[in-house]
mmCIF file of C-alpha atoms in Angstrom:
data_model
loop_
_atom_site.group_PDB
_atom_site.id
_atom_site.type_symbol
_atom_site.label_atom_id
_atom_site.label_comp_id
_atom_site.label_asym_id
_atom_site.label_seq_id
_atom_site.Cartn_x
_atom_site.Cartn_y
_atom_site.Cartn_z
ATOM 1 C CA MET A 1 -19.859 7.305 -20.417
ATOM 2 C CA SER A 2 -17.043 7.440 -17.893
ATOM 3 C CA TYR A 3 -19.421 6.241 -15.125
ATOM 4 C CA ILE A 4 -20.480 3.199 -17.220
ATOM 5 C CA ILE A 5 -16.810 2.272 -17.838
ATOM 6 C CA ALA A 6 -16.004 2.631 -14.165
ATOM 7 C CA ILE A 7 -18.908 0.427 -13.134
ATOM 8 C CA LEU A 8 -17.857 -2.137 -15.694
ATOM 9 C CA GLY A 9 -14.318 -1.871 -14.283
ATOM 10 C CA ILE A 10 -15.549 -2.613 -10.738
ATOM 11 C CA LEU A 11 -17.485 -5.597 -12.041
ATOM 12 C CA LEU A 12 -14.367 -6.810 -13.902
ATOM 13 C CA VAL A 13 -12.422 -6.648 -10.626
ATOM 14 C CA PHE A 14 -15.114 -8.687 -8.841
ATOM 15 C CA ALA A 15 -15.148 -11.195 -11.678
ATOM 16 C CA LEU A 16 -11.363 -11.666 -11.657
ATOM 17 C CA ALA A 17 -11.446 -12.048 -7.826
ATOM 18 C CA TYR A 18 -14.327 -14.568 -8.202
ATOM 19 C CA LEU A 19 -12.257 -16.561 -10.723
ATOM 20 C CA GLY A 20 -9.431 -16.802 -8.241
ATOM 21 C CA SER A 21 -11.704 -17.684 -5.239
ATOM 22 C CA ASN A 22 -10.919 -20.885 -3.369
ATOM 23 C CA ASN A 23 -14.403 -21.245 -1.854
ATOM 24 C CA ARG A 24 -17.077 -19.451 -3.865
ATOM 25 C CA LYS A 25 -20.007 -20.975 -1.958
ATOM 26 C CA ASN A 26 -18.875 -19.260 1.269
ATOM 27 C CA ILE A 27 -18.700 -15.734 -0.183
ATOM 28 C CA ARG A 28 -20.806 -13.406 2.041
ATOM 29 C CA TYR A 29 -22.205 -10.636 -0.141
ATOM 30 C CA ARG A 30 -23.673 -8.337 2.497
ATOM 31 C CA PRO A 31 -20.352 -7.175 4.023
ATOM 32 C CA LEU A 32 -18.981 -6.779 0.453
ATOM 33 C CA PHE A 33 -21.875 -4.468 -0.451
ATOM 34 C CA VAL A 34 -21.502 -2.409 2.735
ATOM 35 C CA MET A 35 -17.733 -1.995 2.129
ATOM 36 C CA ILE A 36 -18.011 -0.975 -1.506
ATOM 37 C CA VAL A 37 -20.589 1.636 -0.599
ATOM 38 C CA LEU A 38 -18.319 2.869 2.139
ATOM 39 C CA GLN A 39 -15.440 3.149 -0.293
ATOM 40 C CA ALA A 40 -17.597 5.215 -2.671
ATOM 41 C CA ILE A 41 -18.778 7.506 0.091
ATOM 42 C CA LEU A 42 -15.273 7.982 1.452
ATOM 43 C CA ALA A 43 -13.861 8.659 -2.050
ATOM 44 C CA PHE A 44 -16.580 11.239 -2.710
ATOM 45 C CA LEU A 45 -15.986 12.918 0.688
ATOM 46 C CA LEU A 46 -12.231 13.075 0.289
ATOM 47 C CA LEU A 47 -12.193 14.235 -3.358
ATOM 48 C CA ASN A 48 -15.362 16.356 -3.750
ATOM 49 C CA THR A 49 -16.288 17.995 -0.470
ATOM 50 C CA VAL A 50 -15.133 20.907 1.645
ATOM 51 C CA VAL A 51 -14.609 18.481 4.549
ATOM 52 C CA GLY A 52 -12.486 16.195 2.507
ATOM 53 C CA THR A 53 -10.372 19.131 1.300
ATOM 54 C CA TRP A 54 -9.908 20.252 4.872
ATOM 55 C CA ILE A 55 -8.895 16.735 6.071
ATOM 56 C CA ILE A 56 -6.440 16.277 3.202
ATOM 57 C CA GLY A 57 -5.113 19.815 3.698
ATOM 58 C CA GLY A 58 -4.513 19.172 7.349
ATOM 59 C CA PHE A 59 -2.815 15.848 6.585
ATOM 60 C CA ALA A 60 -0.567 17.524 4.023
ATOM 61 C CA THR A 61 0.218 20.401 6.280
ATOM 62 C CA VAL A 62 1.373 18.051 9.075
ATOM 63 C CA PHE A 63 3.621 16.170 6.697
ATOM 64 C CA LYS A 64 4.897 19.449 5.192
ATOM 65 C CA HIS A 65 6.057 20.564 8.661
ATOM 66 C CA LEU A 66 7.479 17.124 9.457
ATOM 67 C CA LEU A 67 9.503 17.163 6.245
ATOM 68 C CA ALA A 68 10.735 20.646 7.081
ATOM 69 C CA TYR A 69 11.957 19.423 10.488
ATOM 70 C CA ALA A 70 13.582 16.402 8.764
ATOM 71 C CA GLY A 71 15.240 18.846 6.419
ATOM 72 C CA GLU A 72 17.047 20.506 9.361
ATOM 73 C CA GLY A 73 18.755 17.200 10.247
ATOM 74 C CA ILE A 74 19.506 16.442 6.604
ATOM 75 C CA SER A 75 20.954 19.876 6.055
ATOM 76 C CA PHE A 76 23.178 19.524 9.135
ATOM 77 C CA VAL A 77 24.732 16.334 7.833
ATOM 78 C CA PHE A 78 24.710 16.928 4.086
ATOM 79 C CA GLY A 79 24.683 20.771 3.973
ATOM 80 C CA GLY A 80 28.260 21.003 2.663
ATOM 81 C CA PHE A 81 27.387 19.152 -0.538
ATOM 82 C CA VAL A 82 27.060 21.326 -3.667
ATOM 83 C CA PHE A 83 24.531 20.287 -6.276
ATOM 84 C CA ALA A 84 23.838 21.529 -9.766
ATOM 85 C CA GLU A 85 21.427 24.413 -9.948
ATOM 86 C CA GLY A 86 17.851 23.230 -10.177
ATOM 87 C CA SER A 87 18.627 19.666 -9.230
ATOM 88 C CA THR A 88 16.873 17.857 -6.287
ATOM 89 C CA PRO A 89 18.808 14.854 -4.978
ATOM 90 C CA PHE A 90 16.125 12.181 -4.585
ATOM 91 C CA PHE A 91 18.063 10.405 -1.831
ATOM 92 C CA LEU A 92 18.280 13.476 0.407
ATOM 93 C CA SER A 93 14.937 15.159 -0.276
ATOM 94 C CA VAL A 94 12.677 12.114 -0.551
ATOM 95 C CA LEU A 95 14.334 9.148 1.170
ATOM 96 C CA MET A 96 16.223 10.678 4.078
ATOM 97 C CA PRO A 97 13.046 12.109 5.767
ATOM 98 C CA ILE A 98 11.997 8.461 6.318
ATOM 99 C CA VAL A 99 14.615 8.394 9.208
ATOM 100 C CA PHE A 100 12.791 11.218 11.055
ATOM 101 C CA ILE A 101 9.300 9.818 10.442
ATOM 102 C CA SER A 102 10.441 6.390 11.667
ATOM 103 C CA ALA A 103 11.688 8.027 14.875
ATOM 104 C CA LEU A 104 8.269 9.663 15.387
ATOM 105 C CA ILE A 105 6.513 6.326 14.897
ATOM 106 C CA GLY A 106 8.855 4.824 17.543
ATOM 107 C CA ILE A 107 7.952 7.578 19.970
ATOM 108 C CA LEU A 108 4.230 7.042 19.452
ATOM 109 C CA GLN A 109 4.700 3.308 19.900
ATOM 110 C CA TYR A 110 6.765 3.802 23.025
ATOM 111 C CA PHE A 111 4.004 5.882 24.721
ATOM 112 C CA LYS A 112 1.336 3.350 23.654
ATOM 113 C CA ILE A 113 -0.480 5.929 21.523
ATOM 114 C CA LEU A 114 -0.258 3.987 18.250
ATOM 115 C CA PRO A 115 -1.270 0.568 19.722
ATOM 116 C CA PHE A 116 -4.364 2.245 21.253
ATOM 117 C CA ILE A 117 -5.385 3.802 17.963
ATOM 118 C CA ILE A 118 -4.669 0.615 15.943
ATOM 119 C CA LYS A 119 -6.567 -1.639 18.350
ATOM 120 C CA TYR A 120 -9.741 0.411 18.493
ATOM 121 C CA ILE A 121 -9.894 1.340 14.791
ATOM 122 C CA GLY A 122 -9.435 -2.389 14.092
ATOM 123 C CA LEU A 123 -12.249 -3.239 16.503
ATOM 124 C CA VAL A 124 -14.665 -0.871 14.685
ATOM 125 C CA LEU A 125 -13.574 -2.358 11.303
ATOM 126 C CA SER A 126 -14.224 -5.911 12.440
ATOM 127 C CA LYS A 127 -17.898 -4.936 12.975
ATOM 128 C CA VAL A 128 -18.053 -3.782 9.368
ATOM 129 C CA ASN A 129 -16.007 -6.303 7.398
ATOM 130 C CA GLY A 130 -17.417 -9.501 9.021
ATOM 131 C CA MET A 131 -13.930 -10.758 9.733
ATOM 132 C CA GLY A 132 -11.975 -11.400 12.956
ATOM 133 C CA ARG A 133 -10.402 -8.886 15.246
ATOM 134 C CA LEU A 134 -6.919 -10.189 14.319
ATOM 135 C CA GLU A 135 -7.508 -9.447 10.582
ATOM 136 C CA SER A 136 -8.880 -6.012 11.296
ATOM 137 C CA TYR A 137 -6.062 -5.119 13.709
ATOM 138 C CA ASN A 138 -3.482 -6.386 11.176
ATOM 139 C CA ALA A 139 -4.944 -4.226 8.347
ATOM 140 C CA VAL A 140 -4.761 -1.019 10.403
ATOM 141 C CA ALA A 141 -1.353 -1.904 11.799
ATOM 142 C CA SER A 142 0.051 -2.661 8.350
ATOM 143 C CA ALA A 143 -0.962 0.834 7.201
ATOM 144 C CA ILE A 144 1.037 2.330 10.014
ATOM 145 C CA LEU A 145 3.941 -0.023 10.829
ATOM 146 C CA GLY A 146 4.686 -1.562 7.410
ATOM 147 C CA GLN A 147 4.359 -4.904 5.705
ATOM 148 C CA SER A 148 7.178 -6.665 7.557
ATOM 149 C CA GLU A 149 7.095 -4.979 11.005
ATOM 150 C CA VAL A 150 3.327 -5.723 11.455
ATOM 151 C CA PHE A 151 3.873 -9.481 11.835
ATOM 152 C CA ILE A 152 6.146 -8.937 14.892
ATOM 153 C CA SER A 153 3.183 -7.436 16.697
ATOM 154 C CA VAL A 154 1.094 -10.580 16.215
ATOM 155 C CA LYS A 155 3.871 -13.172 16.337
ATOM 156 C CA LYS A 156 2.196 -14.990 19.266
ATOM 157 C CA GLN A 157 -0.547 -16.142 16.889
ATOM 158 C CA ILE A 158 1.372 -16.677 13.629
ATOM 159 C CA GLY A 159 2.268 -20.302 14.280
ATOM 160 C CA ALA A 160 -1.324 -21.396 15.066
ATOM 161 C CA LEU A 161 -3.020 -19.617 12.196
ATOM 162 C CA PRO A 162 -4.624 -21.704 9.411
ATOM 163 C CA LYS A 163 -3.685 -21.050 5.807
ATOM 164 C CA HIS A 164 -6.781 -18.997 4.952
ATOM 165 C CA ARG A 165 -6.369 -16.558 7.850
ATOM 166 C CA LEU A 166 -2.631 -16.219 7.138
ATOM 167 C CA TYR A 167 -3.423 -15.247 3.556
ATOM 168 C CA THR A 168 -5.720 -12.442 4.672
ATOM 169 C CA LEU A 169 -3.081 -11.068 7.038
ATOM 170 C CA CYS A 170 -0.447 -11.091 4.213
ATOM 171 C CA ALA A 171 -2.840 -9.668 1.685
ATOM 172 C CA SER A 172 -3.526 -6.651 3.962
ATOM 173 C CA ALA A 173 0.162 -6.105 4.440
ATOM 174 C CA MET A 174 0.743 -6.035 0.675
ATOM 175 C CA SER A 175 -2.280 -3.886 -0.103
ATOM 176 C CA THR A 176 -1.215 -1.011 2.183
ATOM 177 C CA VAL A 177 1.836 1.143 2.743
ATOM 178 C CA SER A 178 3.672 2.117 5.921
ATOM 179 C CA MET A 179 3.255 5.553 7.417
ATOM 180 C CA SER A 180 7.024 6.086 7.517
ATOM 181 C CA ILE A 181 7.148 6.514 3.738
ATOM 182 C CA VAL A 182 3.936 8.393 3.183
ATOM 183 C CA GLY A 183 5.878 11.669 3.354
ATOM 184 C CA ALA A 184 8.150 10.346 0.501
ATOM 185 C CA TYR A 185 5.059 9.613 -1.641
ATOM 186 C CA MET A 186 3.642 13.091 -0.990
ATOM 187 C CA GLN A 187 6.755 14.664 -2.559
ATOM 188 C CA MET A 188 5.974 12.876 -5.861
ATOM 189 C CA LEU A 189 2.150 12.587 -5.843
ATOM 190 C CA LYS A 190 -0.670 14.945 -4.844
ATOM 191 C CA PRO A 191 -1.588 14.510 -1.126
ATOM 192 C CA GLU A 192 -5.327 13.927 -1.960
ATOM 193 C CA TYR A 193 -4.451 10.852 -3.940
ATOM 194 C CA VAL A 194 -2.143 9.470 -1.358
ATOM 195 C CA VAL A 195 -4.743 9.886 1.422
ATOM 196 C CA THR A 196 -7.529 8.475 -0.734
ATOM 197 C CA ALA A 197 -5.490 5.440 -1.628
ATOM 198 C CA LEU A 198 -4.638 4.808 2.041
ATOM 199 C CA VAL A 199 -8.337 4.898 3.026
ATOM 200 C CA LEU A 200 -9.764 2.918 0.083
ATOM 201 C CA ASN A 201 -7.045 0.200 0.184
ATOM 202 C CA LEU A 202 -7.904 -0.488 3.839
ATOM 203 C CA PHE A 203 -11.458 -1.534 2.797
ATOM 204 C CA GLY A 204 -10.389 -2.854 -0.588
ATOM 205 C CA GLY A 205 -8.103 -5.425 1.088
ATOM 206 C CA PHE A 206 -11.047 -6.896 2.944
ATOM 207 C CA ILE A 207 -13.328 -6.809 -0.105
ATOM 208 C CA ILE A 208 -10.936 -8.775 -2.366
ATOM 209 C CA ALA A 209 -9.858 -11.196 0.392
ATOM 210 C CA SER A 210 -13.526 -11.887 1.207
ATOM 211 C CA ILE A 211 -14.020 -13.032 -2.427
ATOM 212 C CA ILE A 212 -10.693 -14.790 -3.086
ATOM 213 C CA ASN A 213 -10.425 -16.245 0.352
ATOM 214 C CA PRO A 214 -13.863 -16.357 2.079
ATOM 215 C CA TYR A 215 -14.221 -17.862 5.577
ATOM 216 C CA VAL A 216 -16.017 -17.343 8.894
ATOM 217 C CA VAL A 217 -14.133 -16.734 12.122
ATOM 218 C CA THR A 218 -15.817 -18.445 15.066
ATOM 219 C CA LYS A 219 -16.082 -16.850 18.525
ATOM 220 C CA GLU A 220 -13.558 -19.319 19.788
ATOM 221 C CA GLU A 221 -11.076 -18.326 17.017
ATOM 222 C CA ASP A 222 -11.646 -14.571 17.311
ATOM 223 C CA ILE A 223 -8.747 -13.854 19.546
ATOM 224 C CA LEU A 224 -6.270 -10.990 19.346
ATOM 225 C CA GLU A 225 -2.909 -11.274 21.163
ATOM 226 C CA VAL A 226 -0.647 -8.301 20.533
ATOM 227 C CA GLN A 227 2.999 -8.843 21.305
ATOM 228 C CA GLU A 228 4.287 -6.356 23.803
ATOM 229 C CA GLU A 229 7.564 -4.776 22.731
ATOM 230 C CA GLU A 230 10.662 -5.566 24.814
ATOM 231 C CA LYS A 231 11.182 -3.162 27.677
ATOM 232 C CA GLN A 232 13.700 -0.621 26.546
ATOM 233 C CA SER A 233 14.750 2.839 27.724
ATOM 234 C CA PHE A 234 13.458 5.702 25.664
ATOM 235 C CA PHE A 235 16.796 6.387 24.004
ATOM 236 C CA GLU A 236 17.362 2.683 23.271
ATOM 237 C CA MET A 237 14.028 2.638 21.440
ATOM 238 C CA LEU A 238 14.697 5.956 19.699
ATOM 239 C CA GLY A 239 18.071 4.819 18.437
ATOM 240 C CA GLU A 240 16.572 1.526 17.159
ATOM 241 C CA TYR A 241 13.791 3.262 15.162
ATOM 242 C CA ILE A 242 16.172 5.888 13.761
ATOM 243 C CA LEU A 243 18.471 3.099 12.436
ATOM 244 C CA ASP A 244 15.434 1.170 11.118
ATOM 245 C CA GLY A 245 14.366 4.212 9.174
ATOM 246 C CA PHE A 246 17.891 4.669 7.783
ATOM 247 C CA LYS A 247 17.917 0.999 6.718
ATOM 248 C CA VAL A 248 14.589 1.460 4.929
ATOM 249 C CA ALA A 249 15.944 4.584 3.069
ATOM 250 C CA ILE A 250 19.168 2.708 2.090
ATOM 251 C CA ILE A 251 17.225 -0.360 0.932
ATOM 252 C CA VAL A 252 14.824 1.723 -1.186
ATOM 253 C CA ALA A 253 17.771 3.630 -2.644
ATOM 254 C CA ALA A 254 19.540 0.356 -3.551
ATOM 255 C CA MET A 255 16.391 -1.058 -5.097
ATOM 256 C CA LEU A 256 15.964 2.094 -7.185
ATOM 257 C CA ILE A 257 19.511 2.020 -8.441
ATOM 258 C CA GLY A 258 19.147 -1.620 -9.507
ATOM 259 C CA PHE A 259 15.691 -1.490 -10.983
ATOM 260 C CA VAL A 260 16.031 1.846 -12.816
ATOM 261 C CA ALA A 261 19.359 0.710 -14.291
ATOM 262 C CA LEU A 262 17.919 -2.740 -15.289
ATOM 263 C CA ILE A 263 14.789 -1.262 -16.809
ATOM 264 C CA GLY A 264 16.940 1.224 -18.741
ATOM 265 C CA MET A 265 19.160 -1.608 -20.058
ATOM 266 C CA ILE A 266 16.148 -3.778 -21.042
ATOM 267 C CA ASN A 267 14.481 -0.785 -22.752
ATOM 268 C CA GLY A 268 17.752 -0.213 -24.658
ATOM 269 C CA LEU A 269 17.989 -3.838 -25.754
ATOM 270 C CA PHE A 270 14.331 -4.055 -26.789
ATOM 271 C CA GLY A 271 14.701 -0.800 -28.703
ATOM 272 C CA LEU A 272 17.701 -2.139 -30.610
ATOM 273 C CA ILE A 273 16.168 -5.539 -31.403
ATOM 274 C CA PHE A 274 12.422 -4.798 -31.777
ATOM 275 C CA GLY A 275 12.332 -1.018 -32.217
ATOM 276 C CA ILE A 276 10.049 -0.660 -29.150
ATOM 277 C CA THR A 277 10.921 -0.429 -25.498
ATOM 278 C CA PHE A 278 10.082 -3.020 -22.926
ATOM 279 C CA GLN A 279 7.922 -0.524 -21.030
ATOM 280 C CA GLN A 280 5.995 0.297 -24.180
ATOM 281 C CA ILE A 281 5.195 -3.404 -24.694
ATOM 282 C CA LEU A 282 3.976 -3.636 -21.106
ATOM 283 C CA GLY A 283 1.970 -0.517 -21.687
ATOM 284 C CA TYR A 284 0.053 -2.158 -24.564
ATOM 285 C CA ILE A 285 -0.535 -5.290 -22.387
ATOM 286 C CA PHE A 286 -1.925 -3.284 -19.487
ATOM 287 C CA SER A 287 -3.682 -0.636 -21.456
ATOM 288 C CA PRO A 288 -7.122 -2.384 -21.364
ATOM 289 C CA PHE A 289 -6.938 -2.538 -17.565
ATOM 290 C CA ALA A 290 -5.996 1.216 -17.458
ATOM 291 C CA PHE A 291 -8.987 1.969 -19.675
ATOM 292 C CA MET A 292 -11.416 -0.038 -17.500
ATOM 293 C CA MET A 293 -10.115 1.879 -14.502
ATOM 294 C CA GLY A 294 -11.312 5.052 -16.167
ATOM 295 C CA VAL A 295 -8.191 6.306 -18.004
ATOM 296 C CA PRO A 296 -8.944 7.878 -21.398
ATOM 297 C CA TRP A 297 -8.018 5.473 -24.246
ATOM 298 C CA SER A 298 -5.544 8.023 -25.699
ATOM 299 C CA GLU A 299 -3.510 7.742 -22.444
ATOM 300 C CA ALA A 300 -4.128 4.101 -21.631
ATOM 301 C CA VAL A 301 -0.847 2.775 -23.017
ATOM 302 C CA THR A 302 1.290 5.305 -21.045
ATOM 303 C CA ALA A 303 -0.782 4.587 -17.843
ATOM 304 C CA GLY A 304 -0.525 0.863 -18.444
ATOM 305 C CA SER A 305 3.238 1.122 -18.794
ATOM 306 C CA ILE A 306 3.511 2.904 -15.449
ATOM 307 C CA MET A 307 1.237 0.360 -13.759
ATOM 308 C CA ALA A 308 3.316 -2.526 -15.114
ATOM 309 C CA THR A 309 6.547 -0.865 -14.025
ATOM 310 C CA LYS A 310 5.187 -0.779 -10.479
ATOM 311 C CA LEU A 311 4.374 -4.493 -10.542
ATOM 312 C CA VAL A 312 7.742 -5.637 -11.928
ATOM 313 C CA SER A 313 9.850 -3.254 -9.826
ATOM 314 C CA ASN A 314 8.306 -1.133 -7.068
ATOM 315 C CA GLU A 315 6.074 1.922 -6.484
ATOM 316 C CA PHE A 316 8.960 4.393 -6.266
ATOM 317 C CA VAL A 317 10.257 3.582 -9.686
ATOM 318 C CA ALA A 318 6.751 3.878 -11.114
ATOM 319 C CA MET A 319 6.114 7.186 -9.291
ATOM 320 C CA LEU A 320 9.327 8.632 -10.669
ATOM 321 C CA ASP A 321 8.142 7.564 -14.103
ATOM 322 C CA LEU A 322 4.718 9.109 -13.570
ATOM 323 C CA VAL A 323 6.228 12.475 -12.605
ATOM 324 C CA LYS A 324 8.014 12.642 -15.990
ATOM 325 C CA HIS A 325 4.693 12.378 -17.899
ATOM 326 C CA THR A 326 3.544 15.938 -17.575
ATOM 327 C CA GLU A 327 1.319 15.532 -20.581
ATOM 328 C CA LEU A 328 -1.135 13.250 -18.844
ATOM 329 C CA SER A 329 -4.572 14.675 -17.863
ATOM 330 C CA SER A 330 -5.444 15.325 -14.224
ATOM 331 C CA ARG A 331 -7.936 12.437 -14.356
ATOM 332 C CA THR A 332 -5.270 9.959 -15.469
ATOM 333 C CA LEU A 333 -2.801 11.278 -12.977
ATOM 334 C CA GLY A 334 -5.304 10.748 -10.110
ATOM 335 C CA ILE A 335 -6.304 7.254 -11.128
ATOM 336 C CA VAL A 336 -2.731 6.076 -11.720
ATOM 337 C CA SER A 337 -1.489 7.747 -8.495
ATOM 338 C CA VAL A 338 -4.037 5.920 -6.338
ATOM 339 C CA PHE A 339 -3.070 2.634 -8.099
ATOM 340 C CA LEU A 340 0.616 3.164 -7.244
ATOM 341 C CA VAL A 341 0.104 3.702 -3.510
ATOM 342 C CA SER A 342 0.556 0.121 -2.247
ATOM 343 C CA PHE A 343 3.215 -2.570 -1.882
ATOM 344 C CA ALA A 344 1.710 -4.818 -4.538
ATOM 345 C CA ASN A 345 4.815 -5.893 -6.524
ATOM 346 C CA PHE A 346 6.895 -9.032 -7.017
ATOM 347 C CA SER A 347 9.589 -8.028 -4.522
ATOM 348 C CA SER A 348 6.973 -7.775 -1.780
ATOM 349 C CA ILE A 349 6.352 -11.523 -2.008
ATOM 350 C CA GLY A 350 9.881 -12.118 -0.825
ATOM 351 C CA ILE A 351 9.700 -9.427 1.819
ATOM 352 C CA ILE A 352 6.477 -10.753 3.362
ATOM 353 C CA ALA A 353 7.494 -14.427 3.153
ATOM 354 C CA GLY A 354 10.846 -13.542 4.717
ATOM 355 C CA ALA A 355 9.231 -11.555 7.551
ATOM 356 C CA VAL A 356 6.888 -14.460 8.417
ATOM 357 C CA LYS A 357 9.609 -17.047 8.013
ATOM 358 C CA GLY A 358 11.798 -15.148 10.482
ATOM 359 C CA LEU A 359 9.050 -15.636 13.095
ATOM 360 C CA HIS A 360 7.882 -19.095 12.075
ATOM 361 C CA GLU A 361 9.692 -21.088 9.413
ATOM 362 C CA LYS A 362 6.784 -23.433 8.465
ATOM 363 C CA GLN A 363 4.373 -20.553 8.083
ATOM 364 C CA GLY A 364 6.920 -18.590 6.024
ATOM 365 C CA ASN A 365 7.011 -21.522 3.593
ATOM 366 C CA VAL A 366 3.186 -21.446 3.387
ATOM 367 C CA VAL A 367 3.275 -17.804 2.497
ATOM 368 C CA ALA A 368 5.869 -18.375 -0.154
ATOM 369 C CA ARG A 369 3.674 -21.025 -1.855
ATOM 370 C CA PHE A 370 0.659 -18.664 -2.209
ATOM 371 C CA GLY A 371 2.911 -15.731 -3.102
ATOM 372 C CA LEU A 372 1.591 -15.211 -6.651
ATOM 373 C CA LYS A 373 -2.045 -15.433 -5.445
ATOM 374 C CA LEU A 374 -1.143 -12.830 -2.820
ATOM 375 C CA LEU A 375 0.168 -10.447 -5.490
ATOM 376 C CA TYR A 376 -2.893 -11.153 -7.672
ATOM 377 C CA GLY A 377 -5.245 -10.168 -4.829
ATOM 378 C CA ALA A 378 -3.286 -7.075 -3.787
ATOM 379 C CA THR A 379 -3.120 -5.859 -7.356
ATOM 380 C CA LEU A 380 -6.937 -6.203 -7.655
ATOM 381 C CA VAL A 381 -7.155 -4.076 -4.488
ATOM 382 C CA SER A 382 -5.184 -1.316 -6.195
ATOM 383 C CA VAL A 383 -7.274 -1.590 -9.373
ATOM 384 C CA LEU A 384 -10.517 -1.400 -7.332
ATOM 385 C CA SER A 385 -9.363 1.642 -5.355
ATOM 386 C CA ALA A 386 -8.210 3.440 -8.570
ATOM 387 C CA THR A 387 -11.475 2.608 -10.357
ATOM 388 C CA ILE A 388 -13.644 4.001 -7.568
ATOM 389 C CA THR A 389 -11.417 7.082 -7.503
ATOM 390 C CA GLY A 390 -12.043 7.518 -11.212
ATOM 391 C CA LEU A 391 -15.858 7.809 -10.467
ATOM 392 C CA PHE A 392 -15.221 11.152 -8.712
ATOM 393 C CA LEU A 393 -12.570 12.701 -10.938
ATOM 394 C CA LYS A 394 -13.319 14.935 -13.880
#
């Protein structure tokens, strides 16, 4: 029965994407079929095979060591603080390691290791997804550099891009997450779900964009011009990336303080007036979608509430909420975890539009105008990845 529901869920995602399509006649179904099959194969390999367990174990071990190294720096600066027994300060244990991971990304960028990896993985992807090299490069780069930083690397082409190609670039950026905060996610979610989401979202972004926003890139248009970073000394670069990582940690902390407090206040007001919290109402609204993703009906309202929390706030707030629900089954935890690993939320519309506007004002305004459609598509990517994951969870 769960397989039937999952297949119906996938068909529902395609139907919703089809309804939002701006050019249904130009949808190319062969690349879609190839990518959905690839998603299923990759999900099975990662979640149900020895090889997948080994890959995820290796990935988790690397991040475990990196977080331990980050802990040495954090302990040096904040080691004199005394905390209540059993407490784990979220800012120090989850957000501060972002500073160290950001520094590592800077080093890999400086020595041209990341650009090489991104370029050639993107080249392979372009042969599979039927899109241009720029779109494929952008998807891989978004998963490593982040949803705002990625546009700097392709800023030479931003101004000349037509609306439809700009949409695909922005959709990829919103559908993925940056490598600098993957370590933070792994402290709240199981590594296998984080890795599965990263892989599936990469293909899911192309699948949904190919339905909502289908087009063909001609040979003349299929150009990739990657912006070379300004020449800096090693320590100039290192200082810049360390500060960028610290800024990200502070911004996430500020967003969490604001959103958690606001949601708490709104829940309190709704409880006083209606006798039901705001999150519970959202849970009932989103419960049918959670059920179609493969969540058991008895847990659909709780899962729907967490999904909605992510959309109206951000993934960190939702992940913290998910951690509290220890009563949820392992199946529901896996499906919801994969759904949460993306930047698909309302605040990301402003972040992406602002990033593009900083490089090209006119194109930034274009992005702002299709912002809601961008969120619609990115959310469908998360739903698709979570639904496919549900096919391989017990």
